[in-house]
Each structure stands twice: as structure tokens, then as C-alpha cells.
Amino acid sequence: MSKHFCFCIPVRLGVFLFSLISFGLSGLSAVLGWFLLHLIDSNQLSKIETDMKDEDKAAFEASLHKYKWAVIVGSIIFTFVALVAFFGFVGSVIRNRRMVKAYSFMTVISFFLGSLAAGFVLYAAYSHKPFCVKIDDVQRCTNNHLNTAQKVGLTIGIVVEWLIQLYIVTIIRRYYQQLEEEREYRHDFRLNPTTGGTYEAKEGLLATQGAYPYSDAQNRFGSHA
């Protein structure tokens, strides 16, 4: 029997949808990261500075050139996440245990990294410390201008996102456990075959309910009397 979440939705469908969304978002983030890296290397950052003041442009460009390594690391991470999410998507379609396991492991790592990033964002929002960078030996700083309502909204959004990510990690883990249970049962069945068949969730992504076999006329009690 298939495991479910939200009372009636199969975990397999959840993994299918989450991996597809994760692949799309992380793939888009990776493309943007590599595109930004191209602009840094070719000195074409002016293409994305159309609405900035001259001082902000100078600080923005200096920050990107100074922390270019962070752009590279981020692009590599998003590329890796997109690939593993694709494996999870394929694994949910063909019911591949190893692919789903890799995707489950990646989501756990991503969850902890995301939690650290969320903590850093909240710290930056409430600490009131300026972000400074040196430009031609002159230190330029930008300050946090969030008001109390914006900070509260940011906090609520981060907490809600954190809870959703935790729930997604749980769903993916449950589907991997389902595939693991099916594998173990098939192994036990080969050693000790019974007439009851094997435990395996054969339903599709939506787990449509089949007909009850003993409702047929030929199987009803007293039909052969």
C-alpha cells in the first residue's frame, strides 16, 4: 500500500512534483548565476545596473568582483541541485530506489544549508550592521533600511518557507522508505513464496482506486449455490 501525505495524496506524486519544481527553480538559478559570472568576466555589469545610482553601481561592481568566488560556488551548487533533482524526477517516474535515495539525501543537505542561510538573513535584518566594501582605498557602506513591519513579514516568510521545506524533506524520505520496504518484501518473497503475492505499490502517481474483486457476480457469496 502506498504511503500518503495531506491525508490522501501519494508520496510518489509529491516527489514527482517537488523534484520537477526543484529542477526548474535550481536550473533557473544556475543559469542566472553563470550569466552573472559571464557579465563579471566581460565587464558588462552595466546591463543590469540600469536603475542604480552611480555610488551604488560602484559598490555593486566592487562587491561582485571581490566576492566572485561566491558567485562561482553558488552557480556550481545550483547546477548540482538541478541535476540531482532531475534524478529524483526520473526516479519517481520509473520508481528507481537509488535515484530517489540520492534526491532524498540532497534535500536533507539543502535543508540544512537553507536553514543556515535563513539564519544569516535574519541576523543581517536585525543586526543593523552595514555592509562595507573598499573602492579605490575608500570604504563604502550600504545600510539595512527595513522597518519593523518589513522585518516581521520577512521573519514570517522565512519561518513558513522553513516549515514547507521540512515537510518536503519528510515526504521524499517517506517515499524512499516505501521503495525500500517494497524491495525488502520482494527479497523475502523470493526466499519464502506465498500465495498472497508481493507487497508493492503498483498504482500510478494518482493511485486511482481499483474495483473490489469480491463485488463481481461470480465471486459473491452464494452465487454458486
PDB file of C-alpha atoms in Angstrom:
ATOM      1  CA  MET A   1       0.000   0.000   0.000  1.00  0.00           C
ATOM      2  CA  SER A   2       1.292   3.438  -0.932  1.00  0.00           C
ATOM      3  CA  LYS A   3       2.233   5.995   1.731  1.00  0.00           C
ATOM      4  CA  HIS A   4       0.393   9.311   1.595  1.00  0.00           C
ATOM      5  CA  PHE A   5       0.668  12.923   2.705  1.00  0.00           C
ATOM      6  CA  CYS A   6      -2.046  15.562   3.170  1.00  0.00           C
ATOM      7  CA  PHE A   7      -4.364  12.629   4.034  1.00  0.00           C
ATOM      8  CA  CYS A   8      -4.813  11.253   0.511  1.00  0.00           C
ATOM      9  CA  ILE A   9      -2.014  12.308  -1.877  1.00  0.00           C
ATOM     10  CA  PRO A  10       0.536   9.542  -2.666  1.00  0.00           C
ATOM     11  CA  VAL A  11       4.099  10.391  -1.663  1.00  0.00           C
ATOM     12  CA  ARG A  12       5.194   9.307  -5.125  1.00  0.00           C
ATOM     13  CA  LEU A  13       3.181  12.168  -6.647  1.00  0.00           C
ATOM     14  CA  GLY A  14       4.704  14.526  -4.091  1.00  0.00           C
ATOM     15  CA  VAL A  15       8.241  13.522  -5.067  1.00  0.00           C
ATOM     16  CA  PHE A  16       7.294  13.873  -8.738  1.00  0.00           C
ATOM     17  CA  LEU A  17       6.009  17.432  -8.262  1.00  0.00           C
ATOM     18  CA  PHE A  18       8.675  18.607  -5.815  1.00  0.00           C
ATOM     19  CA  SER A  19      11.554  17.299  -7.913  1.00  0.00           C
ATOM     20  CA  LEU A  20      10.089  18.912 -11.029  1.00  0.00           C
ATOM     21  CA  ILE A  21       9.714  22.275  -9.275  1.00  0.00           C
ATOM     22  CA  SER A  22      13.158  21.965  -7.695  1.00  0.00           C
ATOM     23  CA  PHE A  23      14.700  21.157 -11.070  1.00  0.00           C
ATOM     24  CA  GLY A  24      13.067  24.198 -12.668  1.00  0.00           C
ATOM     25  CA  LEU A  25      13.955  26.685  -9.909  1.00  0.00           C
ATOM     26  CA  SER A  26      17.507  25.460  -9.292  1.00  0.00           C
ATOM     27  CA  GLY A  27      18.151  25.218 -13.033  1.00  0.00           C
ATOM     28  CA  LEU A  28      16.984  28.811 -13.498  1.00  0.00           C
ATOM     29  CA  SER A  29      19.150  29.936 -10.564  1.00  0.00           C
ATOM     30  CA  ALA A  30      22.168  28.156 -12.053  1.00  0.00           C
ATOM     31  CA  VAL A  31      21.620  29.836 -15.428  1.00  0.00           C
ATOM     32  CA  LEU A  32      21.354  33.250 -13.762  1.00  0.00           C
ATOM     33  CA  GLY A  33      24.496  32.558 -11.740  1.00  0.00           C
ATOM     34  CA  TRP A  34      26.562  31.572 -14.769  1.00  0.00           C
ATOM     35  CA  PHE A  35      25.173  34.558 -16.694  1.00  0.00           C
ATOM     36  CA  LEU A  36      26.195  36.896 -13.853  1.00  0.00           C
ATOM     37  CA  LEU A  37      29.651  35.330 -13.855  1.00  0.00           C
ATOM     38  CA  HIS A  38      29.878  35.999 -17.606  1.00  0.00           C
ATOM     39  CA  LEU A  39      28.964  39.664 -17.015  1.00  0.00           C
ATOM     40  CA  ILE A  40      31.644  39.951 -14.328  1.00  0.00           C
ATOM     41  CA  ASP A  41      34.358  38.458 -16.526  1.00  0.00           C
ATOM     42  CA  SER A  42      33.398  40.555 -19.546  1.00  0.00           C
ATOM     43  CA  ASN A  43      32.893  43.785 -17.553  1.00  0.00           C
ATOM     44  CA  GLN A  44      29.298  44.115 -18.751  1.00  0.00           C
ATOM     45  CA  LEU A  45      27.593  44.586 -15.380  1.00  0.00           C
ATOM     46  CA  SER A  46      26.127  47.842 -16.691  1.00  0.00           C
ATOM     47  CA  LYS A  47      23.446  45.728 -18.399  1.00  0.00           C
ATOM     48  CA  ILE A  48      21.831  45.015 -15.009  1.00  0.00           C
ATOM     49  CA  GLU A  49      22.570  48.373 -13.350  1.00  0.00           C
ATOM     50  CA  THR A  50      20.000  50.469 -15.165  1.00  0.00           C
ATOM     51  CA  ASP A  51      18.082  51.528 -12.024  1.00  0.00           C
ATOM     52  CA  MET A  52      21.052  52.105  -9.719  1.00  0.00           C
ATOM     53  CA  LYS A  53      22.701  55.306  -8.592  1.00  0.00           C
ATOM     54  CA  ASP A  54      26.339  55.895  -9.528  1.00  0.00           C
ATOM     55  CA  GLU A  55      27.577  55.246  -5.978  1.00  0.00           C
ATOM     56  CA  ASP A  56      25.522  52.075  -5.724  1.00  0.00           C
ATOM     57  CA  LYS A  57      26.845  50.888  -9.089  1.00  0.00           C
ATOM     58  CA  ALA A  58      30.429  51.298  -7.923  1.00  0.00           C
ATOM     59  CA  ALA A  59      29.743  49.430  -4.670  1.00  0.00           C
ATOM     60  CA  PHE A  60      27.798  46.713  -6.501  1.00  0.00           C
ATOM     61  CA  GLU A  61      30.544  46.092  -9.058  1.00  0.00           C
ATOM     62  CA  ALA A  62      33.293  46.134  -6.432  1.00  0.00           C
ATOM     63  CA  SER A  63      31.350  43.642  -4.291  1.00  0.00           C
ATOM     64  CA  LEU A  64      30.823  41.235  -7.196  1.00  0.00           C
ATOM     65  CA  HIS A  65      34.466  41.386  -8.257  1.00  0.00           C
ATOM     66  CA  LYS A  66      35.615  40.890  -4.661  1.00  0.00           C
ATOM     67  CA  TYR A  67      33.233  38.012  -3.997  1.00  0.00           C
ATOM     68  CA  LYS A  68      33.343  36.452  -7.433  1.00  0.00           C
ATOM     69  CA  TRP A  69      34.218  33.141  -5.791  1.00  0.00           C
ATOM     70  CA  ALA A  70      30.808  33.169  -4.057  1.00  0.00           C
ATOM     71  CA  VAL A  71      29.060  33.527  -7.425  1.00  0.00           C
ATOM     72  CA  ILE A  72      31.060  30.577  -8.775  1.00  0.00           C
ATOM     73  CA  VAL A  73      30.319  28.394  -5.744  1.00  0.00           C
ATOM     74  CA  GLY A  74      26.631  29.294  -5.843  1.00  0.00           C
ATOM     75  CA  SER A  75      26.368  28.507  -9.555  1.00  0.00           C
ATOM     76  CA  ILE A  76      28.051  25.138  -9.061  1.00  0.00           C
ATOM     77  CA  ILE A  77      25.759  24.291  -6.139  1.00  0.00           C
ATOM     78  CA  PHE A  78      22.587  25.209  -8.053  1.00  0.00           C
ATOM     79  CA  THR A  79      23.805  23.207 -11.056  1.00  0.00           C
ATOM     80  CA  PHE A  80      24.398  20.173  -8.832  1.00  0.00           C
ATOM     81  CA  VAL A  81      20.994  20.585  -7.162  1.00  0.00           C
ATOM     82  CA  ALA A  82      19.317  20.771 -10.581  1.00  0.00           C
ATOM     83  CA  LEU A  83      20.999  17.544 -11.693  1.00  0.00           C
ATOM     84  CA  VAL A  84      20.068  15.651  -8.526  1.00  0.00           C
ATOM     85  CA  ALA A  85      16.504  16.995  -8.713  1.00  0.00           C
ATOM     86  CA  PHE A  86      16.347  15.656 -12.264  1.00  0.00           C
ATOM     87  CA  PHE A  87      17.447  12.265 -10.945  1.00  0.00           C
ATOM     88  CA  GLY A  88      14.673  12.473  -8.348  1.00  0.00           C
ATOM     89  CA  PHE A  89      12.152  13.323 -11.046  1.00  0.00           C
ATOM     90  CA  VAL A  90      13.222  10.380 -13.199  1.00  0.00           C
ATOM     91  CA  GLY A  91      13.365   8.140 -10.113  1.00  0.00           C
ATOM     92  CA  SER A  92       9.757   8.976  -9.206  1.00  0.00           C
ATOM     93  CA  VAL A  93       8.630   8.171 -12.752  1.00  0.00           C
ATOM     94  CA  ILE A  94      10.439   4.839 -13.125  1.00  0.00           C
ATOM     95  CA  ARG A  95      10.383   4.008  -9.374  1.00  0.00           C
ATOM     96  CA  ASN A  96      14.177   3.844  -9.086  1.00  0.00           C
ATOM     97  CA  ARG A  97      15.216   3.465  -5.451  1.00  0.00           C
ATOM     98  CA  ARG A  98      18.819   4.702  -5.888  1.00  0.00           C
ATOM     99  CA  MET A  99      17.777   7.874  -7.703  1.00  0.00           C
ATOM    100  CA  VAL A 100      15.175   8.686  -5.068  1.00  0.00           C
ATOM    101  CA  LYS A 101      17.718   7.989  -2.320  1.00  0.00           C
ATOM    102  CA  ALA A 102      20.193  10.429  -3.903  1.00  0.00           C
ATOM    103  CA  TYR A 103      17.452  13.032  -4.194  1.00  0.00           C
ATOM    104  CA  SER A 104      16.407  12.478  -0.579  1.00  0.00           C
ATOM    105  CA  PHE A 105      19.990  12.898   0.635  1.00  0.00           C
ATOM    106  CA  MET A 106      20.381  16.089  -1.408  1.00  0.00           C
ATOM    107  CA  THR A 107      17.193  17.597   0.012  1.00  0.00           C
ATOM    108  CA  VAL A 108      18.397  16.948   3.556  1.00  0.00           C
ATOM    109  CA  ILE A 109      21.716  18.699   2.830  1.00  0.00           C
ATOM    110  CA  SER A 110      19.868  21.503   1.048  1.00  0.00           C
ATOM    111  CA  PHE A 111      17.529  21.886   4.024  1.00  0.00           C
ATOM    112  CA  PHE A 112      20.385  22.364   6.494  1.00  0.00           C
ATOM    113  CA  LEU A 113      22.219  24.770   4.176  1.00  0.00           C
ATOM    114  CA  GLY A 114      18.990  26.681   3.635  1.00  0.00           C
ATOM    115  CA  SER A 115      18.466  26.863   7.394  1.00  0.00           C
ATOM    116  CA  LEU A 116      21.926  28.396   7.825  1.00  0.00           C
ATOM    117  CA  ALA A 117      21.235  30.874   5.028  1.00  0.00           C
ATOM    118  CA  ALA A 118      17.877  31.797   6.590  1.00  0.00           C
ATOM    119  CA  GLY A 119      19.575  32.375   9.928  1.00  0.00           C
ATOM    120  CA  PHE A 120      22.147  34.627   8.270  1.00  0.00           C
ATOM    121  CA  VAL A 121      19.407  36.654   6.529  1.00  0.00           C
ATOM    122  CA  LEU A 122      17.554  37.147   9.821  1.00  0.00           C
ATOM    123  CA  TYR A 123      20.782  38.144  11.544  1.00  0.00           C
ATOM    124  CA  ALA A 124      21.520  40.694   8.817  1.00  0.00           C
ATOM    125  CA  ALA A 125      17.952  42.043   9.048  1.00  0.00           C
ATOM    126  CA  TYR A 126      18.027  42.586  12.819  1.00  0.00           C
ATOM    127  CA  SER A 127      21.695  43.396  13.461  1.00  0.00           C
ATOM    128  CA  HIS A 128      21.682  46.854  11.750  1.00  0.00           C
ATOM    129  CA  LYS A 129      25.299  46.328  10.726  1.00  0.00           C
ATOM    130  CA  PRO A 130      26.252  47.960   7.394  1.00  0.00           C
ATOM    131  CA  PHE A 131      27.792  46.006   4.539  1.00  0.00           C
ATOM    132  CA  CYS A 132      31.064  47.677   3.556  1.00  0.00           C
ATOM    133  CA  VAL A 133      33.497  47.277   0.689  1.00  0.00           C
ATOM    134  CA  LYS A 134      36.627  49.199  -0.319  1.00  0.00           C
ATOM    135  CA  ILE A 135      36.666  51.001  -3.675  1.00  0.00           C
ATOM    136  CA  ASP A 136      39.958  52.694  -4.602  1.00  0.00           C
ATOM    137  CA  ASP A 137      41.023  52.537  -0.941  1.00  0.00           C
ATOM    138  CA  VAL A 138      37.782  54.269   0.057  1.00  0.00           C
ATOM    139  CA  GLN A 139      35.364  52.289   2.186  1.00  0.00           C
ATOM    140  CA  ARG A 140      31.741  52.465   1.033  1.00  0.00           C
ATOM    141  CA  CYS A 141      28.892  51.024   3.053  1.00  0.00           C
ATOM    142  CA  THR A 142      25.244  50.198   2.482  1.00  0.00           C
ATOM    143  CA  ASN A 143      22.808  50.028   5.385  1.00  0.00           C
ATOM    144  CA  ASN A 144      19.729  47.975   6.146  1.00  0.00           C
ATOM    145  CA  HIS A 145      16.597  50.145   5.810  1.00  0.00           C
ATOM    146  CA  LEU A 146      13.927  47.608   6.813  1.00  0.00           C
ATOM    147  CA  ASN A 147      11.257  48.877   9.181  1.00  0.00           C
ATOM    148  CA  THR A 148       9.612  46.793  11.921  1.00  0.00           C
ATOM    149  CA  ALA A 149       6.686  45.631   9.754  1.00  0.00           C
ATOM    150  CA  GLN A 150       9.045  44.554   6.970  1.00  0.00           C
ATOM    151  CA  LYS A 151      11.208  42.645   9.447  1.00  0.00           C
ATOM    152  CA  VAL A 152       8.165  40.854  10.843  1.00  0.00           C
ATOM    153  CA  GLY A 153       6.972  39.984   7.336  1.00  0.00           C
ATOM    154  CA  LEU A 154      10.436  38.727   6.407  1.00  0.00           C
ATOM    155  CA  THR A 155      10.587  36.583   9.553  1.00  0.00           C
ATOM    156  CA  ILE A 156       7.143  35.071   8.965  1.00  0.00           C
ATOM    157  CA  GLY A 157       8.011  34.319   5.330  1.00  0.00           C
ATOM    158  CA  ILE A 158      11.282  32.619   6.287  1.00  0.00           C
ATOM    159  CA  VAL A 159       9.632  30.530   9.016  1.00  0.00           C
ATOM    160  CA  VAL A 160       6.812  29.414   6.691  1.00  0.00           C
ATOM    161  CA  GLU A 161       9.315  28.536   3.970  1.00  0.00           C
ATOM    162  CA  TRP A 162      11.405  26.591   6.503  1.00  0.00           C
ATOM    163  CA  LEU A 163       8.375  24.548   7.610  1.00  0.00           C
ATOM    164  CA  ILE A 164       7.413  23.798   3.998  1.00  0.00           C
ATOM    165  CA  GLN A 165      10.946  22.635   3.218  1.00  0.00           C
ATOM    166  CA  LEU A 166      10.928  20.400   6.299  1.00  0.00           C
ATOM    167  CA  TYR A 167       7.629  18.849   5.192  1.00  0.00           C
ATOM    168  CA  ILE A 168       9.000  18.260   1.686  1.00  0.00           C
ATOM    169  CA  VAL A 169      12.079  16.529   3.127  1.00  0.00           C
ATOM    170  CA  THR A 170       9.772  14.282   5.175  1.00  0.00           C
ATOM    171  CA  ILE A 171       7.629  13.370   2.144  1.00  0.00           C
ATOM    172  CA  ILE A 172      10.627  12.472  -0.013  1.00  0.00           C
ATOM    173  CA  ARG A 173      12.080  10.402   2.814  1.00  0.00           C
ATOM    174  CA  ARG A 174       8.775   8.547   3.214  1.00  0.00           C
ATOM    175  CA  TYR A 175       8.709   7.636  -0.486  1.00  0.00           C
ATOM    176  CA  TYR A 176      12.255   6.298  -0.278  1.00  0.00           C
ATOM    177  CA  GLN A 177      11.219   4.212   2.760  1.00  0.00           C
ATOM    178  CA  GLN A 178       8.257   2.884   0.758  1.00  0.00           C
ATOM    179  CA  LEU A 179      10.569   1.768  -2.068  1.00  0.00           C
ATOM    180  CA  GLU A 180      12.928   0.226   0.494  1.00  0.00           C
ATOM    181  CA  GLU A 181      10.075  -1.729   2.098  1.00  0.00           C
ATOM    182  CA  GLU A 182       8.957  -2.991  -1.302  1.00  0.00           C
ATOM    183  CA  ARG A 183      12.491  -4.146  -2.109  1.00  0.00           C
ATOM    184  CA  GLU A 184      12.807  -5.984   1.201  1.00  0.00           C
ATOM    185  CA  TYR A 185       9.423  -7.643   0.752  1.00  0.00           C
ATOM    186  CA  ARG A 186      10.301  -8.811  -2.769  1.00  0.00           C
ATOM    187  CA  HIS A 187      13.520 -10.278  -1.399  1.00  0.00           C
ATOM    188  CA  ASP A 188      11.661 -12.109   1.382  1.00  0.00           C
ATOM    189  CA  PHE A 189       9.049 -13.344  -1.078  1.00  0.00           C
ATOM    190  CA  ARG A 190      11.699 -14.908  -3.309  1.00  0.00           C
ATOM    191  CA  LEU A 191      13.008 -16.797  -0.280  1.00  0.00           C
ATOM    192  CA  ASN A 192       9.566 -17.752   1.058  1.00  0.00           C
ATOM    193  CA  PRO A 193       6.963 -17.553  -1.727  1.00  0.00           C
ATOM    194  CA  THR A 194       3.331 -17.440  -0.667  1.00  0.00           C
ATOM    195  CA  THR A 195       0.049 -17.298  -2.488  1.00  0.00           C
ATOM    196  CA  GLY A 196      -0.612 -13.789  -1.172  1.00  0.00           C
ATOM    197  CA  GLY A 197       1.633 -12.084  -3.719  1.00  0.00           C
ATOM    198  CA  THR A 198       4.186  -9.395  -3.039  1.00  0.00           C
ATOM    199  CA  TYR A 199       3.857  -6.089  -1.270  1.00  0.00           C
ATOM    200  CA  GLU A 200       4.344  -3.448  -3.937  1.00  0.00           C
ATOM    201  CA  ALA A 201       2.526  -0.178  -4.577  1.00  0.00           C
ATOM    202  CA  LYS A 202       1.691  -0.678  -8.238  1.00  0.00           C
ATOM    203  CA  GLU A 203      -0.664   2.266  -8.514  1.00  0.00           C
ATOM    204  CA  GLY A 204       0.212   5.251 -10.683  1.00  0.00           C
ATOM    205  CA  LEU A 205       1.062   8.718  -9.492  1.00  0.00           C
ATOM    206  CA  LEU A 206      -2.535   9.461  -8.524  1.00  0.00           C
ATOM    207  CA  ALA A 207      -3.185   5.996  -7.013  1.00  0.00           C
ATOM    208  CA  THR A 208      -6.634   5.512  -8.522  1.00  0.00           C
ATOM    209  CA  GLN A 209      -8.786   3.022  -6.640  1.00  0.00           C
ATOM    210  CA  GLY A 210      -9.459  -0.213  -8.477  1.00  0.00           C
ATOM    211  CA  ALA A 211     -12.611  -2.331  -8.323  1.00  0.00           C
ATOM    212  CA  TYR A 212     -13.180  -4.565  -5.313  1.00  0.00           C
ATOM    213  CA  PRO A 213     -12.789  -8.119  -6.693  1.00  0.00           C
ATOM    214  CA  TYR A 214     -15.435  -9.736  -4.448  1.00  0.00           C
ATOM    215  CA  SER A 215     -18.123  -7.381  -5.735  1.00  0.00           C
ATOM    216  CA  ASP A 216     -18.172  -9.271  -9.054  1.00  0.00           C
ATOM    217  CA  ALA A 217     -21.153 -11.579  -9.604  1.00  0.00           C
ATOM    218  CA  GLN A 218     -19.029 -14.702  -9.944  1.00  0.00           C
ATOM    219  CA  ASN A 219     -17.271 -14.082  -6.650  1.00  0.00           C
ATOM    220  CA  ARG A 220     -20.281 -13.210  -4.488  1.00  0.00           C
ATOM    221  CA  PHE A 221     -21.237 -15.423  -1.582  1.00  0.00           C
ATOM    222  CA  GLY A 222     -23.940 -17.869  -2.648  1.00  0.00           C
ATOM    223  CA  SER A 223     -23.506 -17.197  -6.387  1.00  0.00           C
ATOM    224  CA  HIS A 224     -22.735 -20.883  -6.991  1.00  0.00           C
ATOM    225  CA  ALA A 225     -25.387 -22.219  -4.632  1.00  0.00           C
TER     226      ALA A 225
END
